[in-house]
Coordinates of C-alpha atoms and ligand atoms in Angstrom, one line a residue:
M1 CA 28.1 9.5 38.9
T2 CA 27.0 5.9 39.7
E3 CA 27.1 3.0 37.3
Y4 CA 23.4 3.6 36.7
F5 CA 23.7 7.0 35.0
Q6 CA 25.7 8.5 32.3
D7 CA 26.9 12.0 31.6
R8 CA 25.9 12.6 28.0
S9 CA 27.2 16.2 27.8
A10 CA 30.1 15.1 25.5
I11 CA 27.4 14.6 22.8
F12 CA 24.4 16.7 23.7
E13 CA 24.6 20.4 24.3
S14 CA 20.9 20.8 24.8
E15 CA 19.1 17.5 24.5
R16 CA 15.7 19.1 25.2
L17 CA 15.7 20.5 21.7
L18 CA 15.4 17.0 20.3
K19 CA 12.1 16.2 22.1
E20 CA 8.8 16.3 20.5
S21 CA 7.5 19.1 22.7
Y22 CA 10.0 21.6 21.4
T23 CA 8.6 24.2 19.1
P24 CA 11.3 25.5 16.6
N25 CA 11.5 29.3 16.3
D26 CA 12.4 29.2 12.7
L27 CA 10.7 27.1 9.9
P28 CA 12.1 28.4 6.6
E29 CA 11.1 25.2 4.8
R30 CA 7.5 26.2 5.5
E31 CA 7.8 29.8 4.3
E32 CA 5.0 29.4 1.7
Q33 CA 2.6 27.8 4.2
L34 CA 3.4 30.3 6.9
K35 CA 2.9 33.2 4.5
R36 CA -0.5 31.9 3.5
L37 CA -1.5 31.3 7.1
G38 CA -0.4 34.8 8.0
L39 CA -1.6 36.8 5.0
E40 CA -4.8 34.9 4.0
V41 CA -6.0 33.7 7.4
L42 CA -4.7 35.6 10.4
S43 CA -4.1 39.2 9.2
P44 CA -7.6 40.5 9.9
V45 CA -6.7 40.2 13.7
L46 CA -4.4 43.2 13.4
N47 CA -7.3 45.2 12.2
D48 CA -9.4 43.9 15.2
A49 CA -11.4 41.5 13.0
P50 CA -11.7 37.7 13.5
P51 CA -9.3 35.6 11.4
H52 CA -10.8 33.3 8.7
N53 CA -11.4 29.7 9.6
A54 CA -8.8 27.5 8.1
F55 CA -7.8 23.9 7.6
L56 CA -4.2 22.7 7.6
Y57 CA -3.5 19.3 6.2
G58 CA -0.7 17.0 5.2
K59 CA 1.0 13.8 6.2
P60 CA 2.5 13.3 9.8
G61 CA 5.6 15.1 10.8
Q62 CA 5.3 17.9 8.2
G63 CA 5.4 20.8 10.6
K64 CA 1.7 21.6 10.7
T65 CA 1.5 21.8 14.5
A66 CA 4.9 23.5 14.7
A67 CA 3.8 26.1 12.1
A68 CA 0.5 26.9 13.8
R69 CA 2.2 27.3 17.2
F70 CA 5.0 29.4 15.8
L71 CA 2.8 31.8 13.8
L72 CA 0.1 32.2 16.5
E73 CA 2.8 33.1 19.0
K74 CA 4.2 35.7 16.6
L75 CA 0.7 37.1 16.1
Q76 CA 0.1 37.3 19.8
N77 CA 3.4 39.3 20.2
E78 CA 2.3 41.6 17.4
V79 CA -1.1 42.1 19.0
D80 CA 0.4 42.7 22.5
D81 CA 2.4 45.6 21.0
R82 CA -0.8 47.2 19.7
S83 CA -3.6 48.5 21.9
G84 CA -7.2 47.9 21.3
V85 CA -7.1 44.2 20.1
S86 CA -7.8 41.4 22.5
L87 CA -6.6 38.1 21.1
T88 CA -6.7 34.7 22.9
T89 CA -5.5 31.5 21.3
I90 CA -6.4 28.1 22.6
F91 CA -4.7 25.0 21.5
Q92 CA -6.6 21.8 21.8
T93 CA -5.4 18.4 20.7
C94 CA -8.2 16.0 19.7
K95 CA -5.9 13.0 20.0
G96 CA -7.7 10.1 21.8
H97 CA -11.0 12.0 21.6
H98 CA -13.7 10.4 19.5
S99 CA -16.4 13.0 19.8
S100 CA -17.0 16.7 20.0
Y101 CA -18.4 16.1 23.5
Q102 CA -15.0 15.0 24.8
V103 CA -13.3 17.9 23.0
A104 CA -15.8 20.4 24.4
C105 CA -15.2 19.0 27.9
D106 CA -11.5 19.5 27.6
L107 CA -11.9 23.0 26.3
V108 CA -14.1 23.9 29.2
E109 CA -11.5 22.4 31.6
Q110 CA -8.8 24.4 29.9
L111 CA -10.8 27.6 30.3
T112 CA -12.4 27.1 33.7
G113 CA -10.4 24.5 35.5
E114 CA -13.4 22.2 35.8
N115 CA -14.2 19.3 33.5
P116 CA -18.0 19.0 33.0
N117 CA -17.7 15.3 31.9
G118 CA -20.9 13.4 32.6
H119 CA -23.2 16.4 32.1
P120 CA -25.6 16.5 29.2
K121 CA -24.2 17.7 25.9
R122 CA -26.3 20.8 26.0
T123 CA -24.9 21.8 29.4
V124 CA -21.3 21.2 28.3
F125 CA -21.7 23.4 25.2
A126 CA -23.5 26.1 27.2
R127 CA -20.5 26.1 29.6
L128 CA -18.1 26.3 26.7
Y129 CA -19.9 29.3 25.2
N130 CA -20.1 31.0 28.7
A131 CA -16.4 30.5 29.2
L132 CA -15.7 31.9 25.7
Q133 CA -18.0 34.9 26.4
D134 CA -16.0 35.6 29.6
I135 CA -12.8 35.8 27.6
G136 CA -14.4 38.1 24.9
G137 CA -12.5 39.8 22.1
I138 CA -11.2 37.5 19.4
V139 CA -10.6 33.8 20.3
V140 CA -8.8 31.5 18.0
I141 CA -9.3 27.8 18.7
V142 CA -6.8 25.4 17.1
L143 CA -8.2 21.9 16.9
D144 CA -5.2 19.8 16.3
E145 CA -5.5 16.2 15.0
V146 CA -9.1 17.0 14.4
D147 CA -9.7 13.9 12.3
N148 CA -10.0 11.9 15.6
I149 CA -13.4 13.2 16.3
G150 CA -14.8 12.1 13.0
N151 CA -16.0 14.1 10.0
K152 CA -19.7 14.1 10.8
D153 CA -19.2 15.9 14.1
M154 CA -21.1 19.1 14.9
I155 CA -18.4 21.0 16.7
L156 CA -16.7 21.6 13.4
Y157 CA -19.6 23.7 12.1
E158 CA -21.0 24.8 15.5
L159 CA -17.9 26.5 16.8
P160 CA -17.1 28.6 13.7
R161 CA -20.8 29.7 13.7
A162 CA -21.1 30.4 17.4
R163 CA -21.7 34.1 16.9
D164 CA -24.1 33.7 13.9
N165 CA -26.2 31.3 16.1
N166 CA -26.2 33.7 19.0
H167 CA -24.3 31.5 21.4
I168 CA -21.9 34.3 22.0
E169 CA -22.2 38.1 21.4
D170 CA -19.9 41.0 20.9
M171 CA -17.0 38.7 20.5
D172 CA -15.7 36.3 17.8
V173 CA -14.5 32.7 17.6
S174 CA -12.4 31.4 14.7
V175 CA -11.3 27.8 14.3
I176 CA -8.1 26.4 12.7
G177 CA -8.4 22.6 12.1
I178 CA -5.3 20.5 11.6
S179 CA -5.3 17.0 10.2
N180 CA -3.0 14.3 8.8
D181 CA -5.8 12.1 7.5
M182 CA -6.2 12.7 3.8
T183 CA -9.6 11.1 3.7
F184 CA -11.0 13.2 6.5
Y185 CA -11.3 16.3 4.4
D186 CA -12.9 14.5 1.5
E187 CA -15.6 13.0 3.7
L188 CA -16.2 16.0 5.8
D189 CA -19.8 16.9 6.3
P190 CA -20.6 19.6 3.7
R191 CA -21.8 22.1 6.4
A192 CA -18.7 21.6 8.4
K193 CA -16.5 22.0 5.3
D194 CA -18.3 25.2 4.5
S195 CA -17.7 26.7 7.9
L196 CA -14.2 25.4 8.6
C197 CA -12.4 25.4 5.4
E198 CA -12.5 29.0 4.2
V199 CA -8.8 28.6 3.6
E200 CA -7.1 25.3 3.1
I201 CA -3.3 25.0 3.3
H202 CA -1.5 21.9 2.3
F203 CA 1.8 20.8 3.8
P204 CA 3.5 18.5 1.2
P205 CA 6.1 15.9 2.4
Y206 CA 9.6 17.2 2.9
G207 CA 12.4 16.2 0.5
A208 CA 15.9 15.1 1.6
D209 CA 17.4 18.6 1.1
Q210 CA 14.7 20.2 3.3
L211 CA 15.1 17.5 6.0
R212 CA 18.9 18.0 5.9
S213 CA 18.5 21.7 6.5
I214 CA 16.0 21.0 9.4
L215 CA 18.5 18.6 10.9
N216 CA 21.4 20.9 10.5
R217 CA 19.6 23.8 12.3
R218 CA 18.4 21.5 15.1
S219 CA 21.7 19.8 15.6
E220 CA 23.7 23.0 15.8
K221 CA 21.9 23.9 19.0
A222 CA 21.2 20.4 20.3
F223 CA 24.6 18.7 19.9
V224 CA 28.0 19.7 21.0
D225 CA 30.0 21.4 18.2
S226 CA 31.3 18.8 15.7
A227 CA 29.7 15.9 17.6
V228 CA 27.6 15.1 14.5
T229 CA 29.2 14.5 11.1
Q230 CA 27.7 15.9 7.9
E231 CA 27.5 12.4 6.6
A232 CA 25.4 11.3 9.6
I233 CA 23.0 14.2 9.0
A234 CA 22.7 13.5 5.3
L235 CA 22.0 9.8 5.9
A236 CA 19.3 10.5 8.5
A237 CA 17.7 13.0 6.1
A238 CA 17.9 10.6 3.2
L239 CA 16.5 7.6 5.2
A240 CA 13.6 9.7 6.4
A241 CA 12.9 11.2 3.0
Q242 CA 12.8 7.8 1.4
D243 CA 10.3 6.6 3.9
L244 CA 7.7 9.2 5.1
G245 CA 9.4 12.5 4.4
S246 CA 8.7 13.3 8.0
A247 CA 10.7 15.8 10.0
R248 CA 9.7 14.0 13.2
Q249 CA 11.2 10.7 11.9
A250 CA 14.4 12.4 10.8
I251 CA 14.8 14.1 14.2
R252 CA 14.1 10.8 15.9
Y253 CA 16.8 9.1 13.9
L254 CA 19.4 11.7 14.8
Y255 CA 18.4 11.8 18.5
K256 CA 18.6 8.0 18.8
A257 CA 21.9 8.0 16.9
G258 CA 23.3 10.5 19.4
E259 CA 22.1 8.2 22.2
F260 CA 23.9 5.2 20.7
A261 CA 27.1 7.2 20.3
A262 CA 26.8 8.3 24.0
L263 CA 26.1 4.7 25.1
N264 CA 29.2 3.5 23.3
D265 CA 31.3 6.4 24.9
E266 CA 32.1 7.8 21.5
S267 CA 32.5 11.5 20.9
Q268 CA 31.0 11.7 17.4
V269 CA 27.7 10.5 15.9
S270 CA 28.5 8.5 12.8
E271 CA 26.6 7.0 9.8
E272 CA 26.8 3.7 11.6
H273 CA 24.9 5.1 14.6
V274 CA 22.3 6.5 12.3
R275 CA 21.8 3.1 10.7
E276 CA 21.5 1.5 14.1
A277 CA 19.0 4.2 15.1
E278 CA 16.9 3.7 12.0
N279 CA 16.7 0.0 12.6
H280 CA 15.8 0.6 16.3
V281 CA 13.1 3.2 15.5
E282 CA 11.6 1.0 12.8
Q283 CA 11.5 -2.0 15.1
M284 CA 9.7 0.2 17.7
N285 CA 7.2 1.4 15.1
I286 CA 6.6 -2.2 13.9
A287 CA 6.2 -3.3 17.5
Q288 CA 3.5 -0.6 17.9
S289 CA 1.7 -1.6 14.8
I290 CA 1.7 -5.3 16.0
R291 CA 0.1 -4.1 19.3
D292 CA -2.6 -2.2 17.3
L293 CA -3.6 -5.3 15.2
T294 CA -7.0 -6.9 15.6
T295 CA -7.0 -10.4 17.3
Q296 CA -7.4 -12.2 14.0
D297 CA -4.5 -10.3 12.5
Q298 CA -2.4 -11.2 15.5
L299 CA -3.4 -14.9 15.2
A300 CA -2.4 -15.0 11.5
L301 CA 0.9 -13.4 12.5
L302 CA 1.3 -15.8 15.3
A303 CA 0.9 -18.7 12.9
L304 CA 3.5 -17.3 10.6
T305 CA 5.9 -16.6 13.5
S306 CA 5.5 -20.2 14.7
L307 CA 6.4 -21.5 11.2
A308 CA 9.3 -19.1 10.9
N309 CA 10.7 -20.5 14.2
E310 CA 10.8 -23.9 12.5
S311 CA 12.4 -22.5 9.4
E312 CA 9.2 -23.4 7.5
T313 CA 8.8 -20.0 5.8
P314 CA 8.1 -18.9 3.2
A315 CA 4.9 -20.8 3.7
S316 CA 1.8 -21.1 1.4
T317 CA -1.6 -19.9 2.6
P318 CA -2.9 -23.4 3.3
E319 CA 0.3 -24.1 5.4
V320 CA -0.2 -20.9 7.4
Y321 CA -3.9 -21.7 7.8
S322 CA -3.2 -25.2 9.1
R323 CA -0.9 -23.7 11.8
Y324 CA -3.5 -21.0 12.5
T325 CA -6.2 -23.6 13.3
D326 CA -3.7 -25.5 15.5
I327 CA -3.3 -22.2 17.4
T328 CA -6.9 -21.2 17.7
S329 CA -7.5 -24.6 19.3
H330 CA -5.1 -23.5 22.1
V331 CA -6.5 -20.0 22.4
E332 CA -10.0 -19.2 23.4
T333 CA -11.2 -17.7 20.2
N334 CA -13.2 -18.7 17.2
S335 CA -11.4 -19.6 14.0
I336 CA -12.3 -18.1 10.6
A337 CA -12.2 -19.5 7.1
M338 CA -9.0 -19.7 5.1
R339 CA -10.2 -17.1 2.6
R340 CA -10.4 -14.6 5.5
V341 CA -7.0 -15.6 7.0
R342 CA -5.6 -14.9 3.5
S343 CA -7.1 -11.5 3.6
H344 CA -5.6 -10.9 7.0
L345 CA -2.2 -11.9 5.7
H346 CA -2.6 -9.3 2.9
D347 CA -3.5 -6.7 5.5
L348 CA -0.3 -7.5 7.4
D349 CA 1.6 -7.2 4.2
M350 CA 0.2 -3.8 3.6
I351 CA 1.5 -2.5 6.9
G352 CA 4.9 -4.2 6.3
V353 CA 4.7 -6.8 9.1
V354 CA 4.8 -9.8 6.8
S355 CA 5.7 -10.0 3.1
G356 CA 3.9 -12.2 0.6
A357 CA 5.2 -13.1 -2.9
K358 CA 3.5 -15.0 -5.7
R359 CA 5.4 -18.0 -6.8
S360 CA 4.5 -20.6 -9.5
G361 CA 2.8 -23.7 -8.0
G362 CA 4.9 -26.0 -10.2
S363 CA 3.0 -29.1 -11.4
R364 CA 0.2 -28.3 -8.9
G365 CA -1.6 -25.5 -10.7
G366 CA -1.2 -21.7 -11.0
P367 CA 0.9 -19.3 -8.9
K368 CA 0.3 -19.2 -5.1
Y369 CA 1.2 -16.8 -2.4
Y370 CA 4.0 -17.6 -0.1
W371 CA 4.4 -15.7 3.2
E372 CA 7.2 -14.8 5.5
L373 CA 7.9 -12.5 8.4
N374 CA 9.1 -9.1 7.4
T375 CA 9.9 -8.1 11.0
D376 CA 12.5 -9.1 13.5
F377 CA 11.6 -12.5 14.9
E378 CA 12.5 -11.5 18.5
T379 CA 10.6 -8.3 18.4
T380 CA 7.5 -10.0 17.0
V381 CA 7.6 -12.7 19.7
D382 CA 8.2 -10.1 22.5
V383 CA 5.3 -8.0 21.4
L384 CA 2.9 -11.0 20.9
T385 CA 3.8 -12.2 24.4
E386 CA 2.4 -9.0 25.8
E387 CA -1.0 -10.5 25.0
N388 CA -1.4 -12.8 27.9
R389 CA -3.6 -15.4 26.3
F390 CA -1.0 -16.0 23.6
N391 CA 1.5 -17.1 26.3
N392 CA 0.9 -20.8 26.1
V393 CA 1.0 -20.7 22.3
L394 CA 4.3 -18.9 22.4
E395 CA 5.7 -21.5 24.7
L396 CA 5.1 -23.9 21.9
I397 CA 7.0 -21.6 19.6
D398 CA 10.0 -21.6 22.0
K399 CA 10.0 -25.4 22.0
P400 CA 9.0 -26.7 18.6
Ligands
LIG501 N1 10.5 23.2 9.0 C1 10.8 22.7 10.2 N2 11.9 23.2 10.9 C2 12.2 22.7 12.1 N3 11.6 21.7 12.7 C3 10.5 21.2 12.1 C4 10.1 21.6 10.8 N4 9.0 20.9 10.5 C5 8.8 20.0 11.4 N5 9.7 20.2 12.4 C6 9.8 19.4 13.7 O1 9.4 18.0 13.3 C7 8.5 17.5 14.3 C8 7.2 17.2 13.7 O2 6.5 18.4 13.3 P1 5.0 18.6 13.7 O3 4.7 18.1 15.0 O4 4.7 20.1 13.5 O5 4.3 17.7 12.6 P2 2.8 17.6 12.2 O6 2.7 18.0 10.7 O7 1.9 18.4 13.1 O8 2.6 16.0 12.3 P3 1.3 15.2 12.8 O9 0.3 15.3 11.7 O10 1.8 13.8 13.1 O11 0.8 15.9 14.1 C9 8.5 18.5 15.4 O12 9.4 18.2 16.4 C10 8.8 19.8 14.8 O13 9.4 20.7 15.7
LIG502 MG1 0.7 17.7 14.7

């Protein structure tokens, strides 16, 4: 092996199992949700009737996608063993899609191999219904991350009603929608709610014990025997439980911890590696949230970063604002009023990029907000540098 690669087999038995794409074949922590999905939603299929339409919701990383994949695969196996029922399941992620038009195009492509993008909406839907008609029998369409297409969108009531509206005949289409956006359901168009949400199944956040058992099961197969300590698993579970209760996050911590152990040529993943991993993953998340900020949010953050570089933080809102106007004179952008910059700082505080605290103003009036960076300075500068037009401002930060 050259100096460029490393054999990680002393730590990982089957590293693939730690990837996002892996679907577990056992989800005992979701027994209740799986039972409801099976008994209340899917069971009619075994009797050659279409399943009910359903809506699965809960925060990110709660096993919604995994549960749907797992149970639909099980159902397919059951059906394959019986004659007389024709079941087809179609998984479609709506991630990155902002309308039913795009989702319908993708569905047509999945079914026919041709993407009708660019054709009128009516044509696209006609092709979708034709493709479904060609399949026949019972078709279950899972629209994952369905909140992306917005809650006023027609596909959510059109698809479940395709047969009632004579778009298809002698066959049935049912829809299972999945979402991690809590406001999506509340604001869903009443007609869509009526068709889609015959059964609603909530996936509440995992607790530390559940995350520990998820990690134990996964690590048994993914890691070499005794390469992970119980303490490391307990810590990864506890850290994830305190934060989002997300299994995805817990698995990421453990995977990254394993990678740190491998990089250091150690044969066991320790609590220290988990802490390092958590720190790393959090910095990556923060980096992503900085990338996703609006320009004005980034400018407010840039002002604070520049003050931090000169050890001038915590800084009051007028101090941040003064640096902000210095910066906007270097960057081709309009500047906004102090009141609005303050509101951007509060937004940054909400997502954990900066932190603001009220302090008494001493002789000069009532309490004021003081702001400081809540992120790693280097990461923040690195991410802001990705934005080309901030480069000359960041040079000023390097040389105060
Ligand atoms: N009970 C469980 N047992 C084993 N693995 C699980 C369990 N729950 C979730 N996972 C794993 O955690 C990760 C996240 O789960 P999943 O993708 O199903 O979450 P989700 O609820 O669909 O999240 P999102 O809303 O972000 O799409 C996946 O790798 C999945 O395999
Ligand atoms: Mg999902």
